Short mmCIF file of C-alpha atoms in Angstrom, two decimals:
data_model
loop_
_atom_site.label_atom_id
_atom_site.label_comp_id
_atom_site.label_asym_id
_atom_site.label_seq_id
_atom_site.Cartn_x
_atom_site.Cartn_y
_atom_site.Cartn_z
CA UNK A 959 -21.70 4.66 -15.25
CA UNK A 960 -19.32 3.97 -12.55
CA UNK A 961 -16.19 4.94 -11.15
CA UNK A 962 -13.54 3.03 -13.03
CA UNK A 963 -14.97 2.67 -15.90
CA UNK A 964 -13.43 2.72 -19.30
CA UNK A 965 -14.65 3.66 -22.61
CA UNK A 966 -12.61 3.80 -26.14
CA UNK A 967 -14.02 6.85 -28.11
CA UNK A 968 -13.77 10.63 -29.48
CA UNK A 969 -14.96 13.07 -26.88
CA UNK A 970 -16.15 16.21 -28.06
CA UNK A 971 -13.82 17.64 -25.30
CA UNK A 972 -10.36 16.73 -26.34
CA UNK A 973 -8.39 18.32 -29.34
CA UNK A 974 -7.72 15.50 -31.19
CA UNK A 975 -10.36 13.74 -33.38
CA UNK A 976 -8.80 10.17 -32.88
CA UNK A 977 -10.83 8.02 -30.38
CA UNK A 978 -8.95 7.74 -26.63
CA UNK A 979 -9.56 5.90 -23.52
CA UNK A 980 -11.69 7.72 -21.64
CA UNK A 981 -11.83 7.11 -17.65
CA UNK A 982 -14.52 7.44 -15.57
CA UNK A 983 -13.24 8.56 -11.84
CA UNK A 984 -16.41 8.83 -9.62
CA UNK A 985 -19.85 7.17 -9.25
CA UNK A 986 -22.02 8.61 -11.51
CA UNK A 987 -25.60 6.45 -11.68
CA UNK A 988 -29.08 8.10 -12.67
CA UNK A 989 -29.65 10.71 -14.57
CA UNK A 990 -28.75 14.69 -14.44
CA UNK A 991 -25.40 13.51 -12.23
CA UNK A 992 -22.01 14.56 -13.19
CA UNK A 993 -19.05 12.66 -14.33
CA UNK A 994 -15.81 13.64 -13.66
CA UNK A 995 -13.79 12.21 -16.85
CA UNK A 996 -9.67 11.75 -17.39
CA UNK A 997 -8.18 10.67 -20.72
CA UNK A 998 -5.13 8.26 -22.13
CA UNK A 999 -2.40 9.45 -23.88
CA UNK A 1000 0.96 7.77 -25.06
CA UNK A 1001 2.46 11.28 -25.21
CA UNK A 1002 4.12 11.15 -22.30
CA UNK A 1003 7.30 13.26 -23.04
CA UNK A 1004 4.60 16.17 -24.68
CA UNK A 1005 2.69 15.89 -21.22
CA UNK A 1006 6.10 15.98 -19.02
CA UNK A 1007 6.84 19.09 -21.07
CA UNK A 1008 3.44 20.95 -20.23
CA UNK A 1009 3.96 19.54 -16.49
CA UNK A 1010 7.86 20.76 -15.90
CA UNK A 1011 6.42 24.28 -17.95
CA UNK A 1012 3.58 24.82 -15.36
CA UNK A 1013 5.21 23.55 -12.39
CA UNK A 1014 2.86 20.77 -11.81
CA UNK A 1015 3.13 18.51 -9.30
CA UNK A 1016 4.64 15.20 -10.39
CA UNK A 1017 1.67 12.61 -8.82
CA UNK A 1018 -0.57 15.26 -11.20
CA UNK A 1019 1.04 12.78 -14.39
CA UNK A 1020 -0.15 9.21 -13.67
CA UNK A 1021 2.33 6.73 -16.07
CA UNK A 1022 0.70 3.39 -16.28
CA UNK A 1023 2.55 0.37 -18.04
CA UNK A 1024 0.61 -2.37 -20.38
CA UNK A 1025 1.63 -4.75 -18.00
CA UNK A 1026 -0.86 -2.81 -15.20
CA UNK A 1027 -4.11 -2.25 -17.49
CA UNK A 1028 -3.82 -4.71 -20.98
CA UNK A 1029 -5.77 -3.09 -22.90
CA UNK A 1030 -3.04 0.13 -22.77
CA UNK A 1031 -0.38 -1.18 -25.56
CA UNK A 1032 2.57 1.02 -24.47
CA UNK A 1033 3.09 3.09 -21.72
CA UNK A 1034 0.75 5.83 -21.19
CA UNK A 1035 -0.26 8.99 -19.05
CA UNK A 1036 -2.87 10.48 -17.78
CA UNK A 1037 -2.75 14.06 -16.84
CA UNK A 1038 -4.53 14.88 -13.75
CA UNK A 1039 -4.19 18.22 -14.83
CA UNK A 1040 -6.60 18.04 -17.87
CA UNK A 1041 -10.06 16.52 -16.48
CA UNK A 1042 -13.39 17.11 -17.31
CA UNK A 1043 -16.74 17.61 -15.90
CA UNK A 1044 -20.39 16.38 -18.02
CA UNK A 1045 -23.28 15.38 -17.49
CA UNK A 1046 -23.90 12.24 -17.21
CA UNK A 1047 -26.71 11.51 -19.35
CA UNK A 1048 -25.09 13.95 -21.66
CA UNK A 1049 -22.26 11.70 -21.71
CA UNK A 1050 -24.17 8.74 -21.88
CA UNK A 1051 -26.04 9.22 -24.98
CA UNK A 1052 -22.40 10.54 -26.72
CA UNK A 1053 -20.85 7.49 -26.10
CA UNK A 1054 -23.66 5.46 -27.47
CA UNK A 1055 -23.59 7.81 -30.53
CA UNK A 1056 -20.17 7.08 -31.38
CA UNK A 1057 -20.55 3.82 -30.44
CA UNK A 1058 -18.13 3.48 -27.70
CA UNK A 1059 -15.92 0.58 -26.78
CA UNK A 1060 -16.32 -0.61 -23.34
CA UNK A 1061 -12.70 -1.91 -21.70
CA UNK A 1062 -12.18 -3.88 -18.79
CA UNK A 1063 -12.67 -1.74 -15.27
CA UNK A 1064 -9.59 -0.08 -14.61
CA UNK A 1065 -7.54 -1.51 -11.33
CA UNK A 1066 -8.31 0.20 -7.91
CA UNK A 1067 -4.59 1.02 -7.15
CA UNK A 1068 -4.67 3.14 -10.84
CA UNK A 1069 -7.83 4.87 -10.18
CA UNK A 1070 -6.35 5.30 -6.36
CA UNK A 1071 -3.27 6.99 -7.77
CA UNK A 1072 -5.61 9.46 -10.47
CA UNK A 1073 -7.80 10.49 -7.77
CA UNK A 1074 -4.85 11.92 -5.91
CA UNK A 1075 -3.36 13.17 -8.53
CA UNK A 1076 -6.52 15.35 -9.23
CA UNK A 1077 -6.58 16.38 -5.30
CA UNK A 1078 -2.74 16.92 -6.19
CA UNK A 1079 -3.28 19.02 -9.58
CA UNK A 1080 -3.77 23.19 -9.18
CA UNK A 1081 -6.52 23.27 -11.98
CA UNK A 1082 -8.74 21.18 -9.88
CA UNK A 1083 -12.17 22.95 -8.98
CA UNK A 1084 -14.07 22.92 -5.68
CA UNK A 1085 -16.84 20.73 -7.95
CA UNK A 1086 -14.44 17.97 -9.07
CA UNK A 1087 -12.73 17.75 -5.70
CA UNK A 1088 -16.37 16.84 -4.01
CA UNK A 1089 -17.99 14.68 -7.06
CA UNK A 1090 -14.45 12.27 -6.58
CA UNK A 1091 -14.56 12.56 -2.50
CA UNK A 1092 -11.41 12.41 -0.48
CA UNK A 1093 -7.79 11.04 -1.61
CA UNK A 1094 -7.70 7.73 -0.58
CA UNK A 1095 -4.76 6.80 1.48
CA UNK A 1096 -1.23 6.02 0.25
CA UNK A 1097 -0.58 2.49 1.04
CA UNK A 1098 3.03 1.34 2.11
CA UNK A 1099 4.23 -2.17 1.99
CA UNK A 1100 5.15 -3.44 5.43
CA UNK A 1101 9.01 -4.18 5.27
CA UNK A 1102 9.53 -7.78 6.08
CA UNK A 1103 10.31 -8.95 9.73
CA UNK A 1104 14.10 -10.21 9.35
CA UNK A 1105 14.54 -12.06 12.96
CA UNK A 1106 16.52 -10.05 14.36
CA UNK A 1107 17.89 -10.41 18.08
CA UNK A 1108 18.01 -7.87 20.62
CA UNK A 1109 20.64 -8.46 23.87
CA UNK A 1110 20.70 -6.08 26.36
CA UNK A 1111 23.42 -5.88 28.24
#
């Protein structure tokens, strides 16, 4: 199991009986490690709700279109707000269970933006915080050089 990983399936975790995307956010290879797990939903307004209610930080709600990660149909969130911890072989033998769905790894700029969104969210614990490491760093674009000539006079 490895960070960036994506599996279609129930988790024993989550409310809602109906299989979701689940997203793996750190390294978790061998046995008796710990995953640190974020779900997929297409509620997004239900989620912005809970956020504004809470006072979350905004980066905490990661919106991701189809046209960044295919296998997402419409646009969906994940709430950095509502992660969870297992064990990885725990997890493991769950997902082969329900017989799982492996997706395509999810893009490092997404999994960039959840991880600080966790490092971002107030429900974070100490142990999720060190099993993900640091927030990487937020990239900006370089603006482009337009020519421009200086006189001095």
């Amino acid at each position: 199991m490895e960070k960036g990983d994506v599996y279609f399936s129930v988790h024993r975790g989550l409310t809602s009986p109906k299989p979701h995307f689940c997203i793996v956010v750190n390294d978790a290879a061998g046995s008796g490690r710990r995953v640190v797990l974020t779900f997929a939903t297409s509620q997004l307004e239900t989620r912005l709700a809970i956020a504004r209610r809470n006072h979350y930080p905004k980066e905490t709600l990661v919106q991701i279109a189809p046209s960044q990660y295919e296998p997402f149909d419409r646009l969906t969130v994940i709430d950095c707000n509502s992660v969870q911890v297992d064990d990885a072989s725990e997890l493991e033998a769950n997902l082969k269970a329900v017989h799982a769905k492996k997706k395509p790894k999810l893009p490092q700029s997404i999994l960039d933006r959840i991880i600080r969104g966790i490092h971002a969210s107030p429900r974070s614990t100490p142990e999720m915080l060190k099993l993900i490491g640091p927030p990487p760093p937020v990239t900006i674009p370089a603006l482009p050089k337009r020519g421009l000539k200086i006189t001095v006079k």
